[in-house]
C-alpha positions in Angstrom: -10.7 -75.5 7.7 -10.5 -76.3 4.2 -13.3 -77.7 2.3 -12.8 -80.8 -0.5 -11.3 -80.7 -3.4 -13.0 -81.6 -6.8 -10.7 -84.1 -8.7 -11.8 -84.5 -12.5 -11.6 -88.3 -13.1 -11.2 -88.1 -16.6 -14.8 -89.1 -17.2 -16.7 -86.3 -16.9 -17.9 -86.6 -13.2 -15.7 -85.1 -10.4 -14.6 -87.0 -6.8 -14.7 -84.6 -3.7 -11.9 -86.2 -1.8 -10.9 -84.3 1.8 -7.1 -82.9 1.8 -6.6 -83.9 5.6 -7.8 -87.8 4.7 -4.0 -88.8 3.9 -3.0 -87.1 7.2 -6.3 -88.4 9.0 -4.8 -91.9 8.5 -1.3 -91.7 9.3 -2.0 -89.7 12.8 -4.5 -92.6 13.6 -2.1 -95.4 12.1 1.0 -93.6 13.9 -0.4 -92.8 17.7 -1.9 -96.4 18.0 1.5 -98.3 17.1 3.7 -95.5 19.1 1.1 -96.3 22.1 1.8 -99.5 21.6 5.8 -100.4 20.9 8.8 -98.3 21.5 10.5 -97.5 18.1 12.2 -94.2 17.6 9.7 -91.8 15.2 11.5 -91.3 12.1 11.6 -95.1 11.1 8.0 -95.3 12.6 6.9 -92.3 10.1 8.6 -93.7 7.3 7.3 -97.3 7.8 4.1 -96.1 8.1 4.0 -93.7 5.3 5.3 -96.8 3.2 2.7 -98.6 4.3 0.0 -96.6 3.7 1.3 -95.3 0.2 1.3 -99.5 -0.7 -1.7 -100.6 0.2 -1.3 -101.2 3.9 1.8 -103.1 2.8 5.4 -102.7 4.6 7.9 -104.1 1.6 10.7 -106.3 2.1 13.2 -103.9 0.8 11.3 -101.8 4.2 11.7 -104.6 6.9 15.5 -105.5 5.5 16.3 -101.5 6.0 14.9 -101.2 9.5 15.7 -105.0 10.6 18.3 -104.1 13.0 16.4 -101.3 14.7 13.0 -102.2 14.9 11.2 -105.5 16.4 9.7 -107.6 13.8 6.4 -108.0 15.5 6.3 -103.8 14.5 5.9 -104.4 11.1 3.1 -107.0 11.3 1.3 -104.1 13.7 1.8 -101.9 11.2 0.0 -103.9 8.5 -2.6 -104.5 10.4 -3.7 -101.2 12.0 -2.8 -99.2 8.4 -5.6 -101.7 6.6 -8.1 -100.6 8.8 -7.0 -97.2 8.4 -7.6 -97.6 4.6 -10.8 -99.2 4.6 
């Protein structure tokens, strides 16, 4: 397994951050709204790598793209799990 990696912050100290964190989250966000609601995994993975990569946010542009396809009660679910994720 990898270890961290040192990030210079531009300030002379460094921030260890993991490499699997980003991928942690969307597993964990992922498996608990696929156990939950049937939607077909490429607009899952892309909603929820939306949502994760704005704040735990799924845009409007994002709910007017998969309107027809998924259920609307999806993309509150999302929202919801992925700000845990990220706290």
């Amino acid at each position: 397994m990898h270890a961290g990696r040192s990030i210079s912050t531009g300030w002379g100290r460094c921030v260890t951050r993991s490499p699997w964190s980003a991928r942690h989250r969307f597993v964990q966000v992922y498996r608990q709204i696929d156990e939950c609601f049937d939607v077909r995994g490429n607009a899952l993975t892309t909603l929820v790598i939306a949502a994760l990569q704005n704040n735990g946010k799924v845009s409007k542009n994002r709910r007017k793209q998969f309107l027809l396809t998924v259920p609307a009660p999806v993309f509150d679910a999302i929202e919801q799990v992925c700000e845990q994720a990220l706290k």
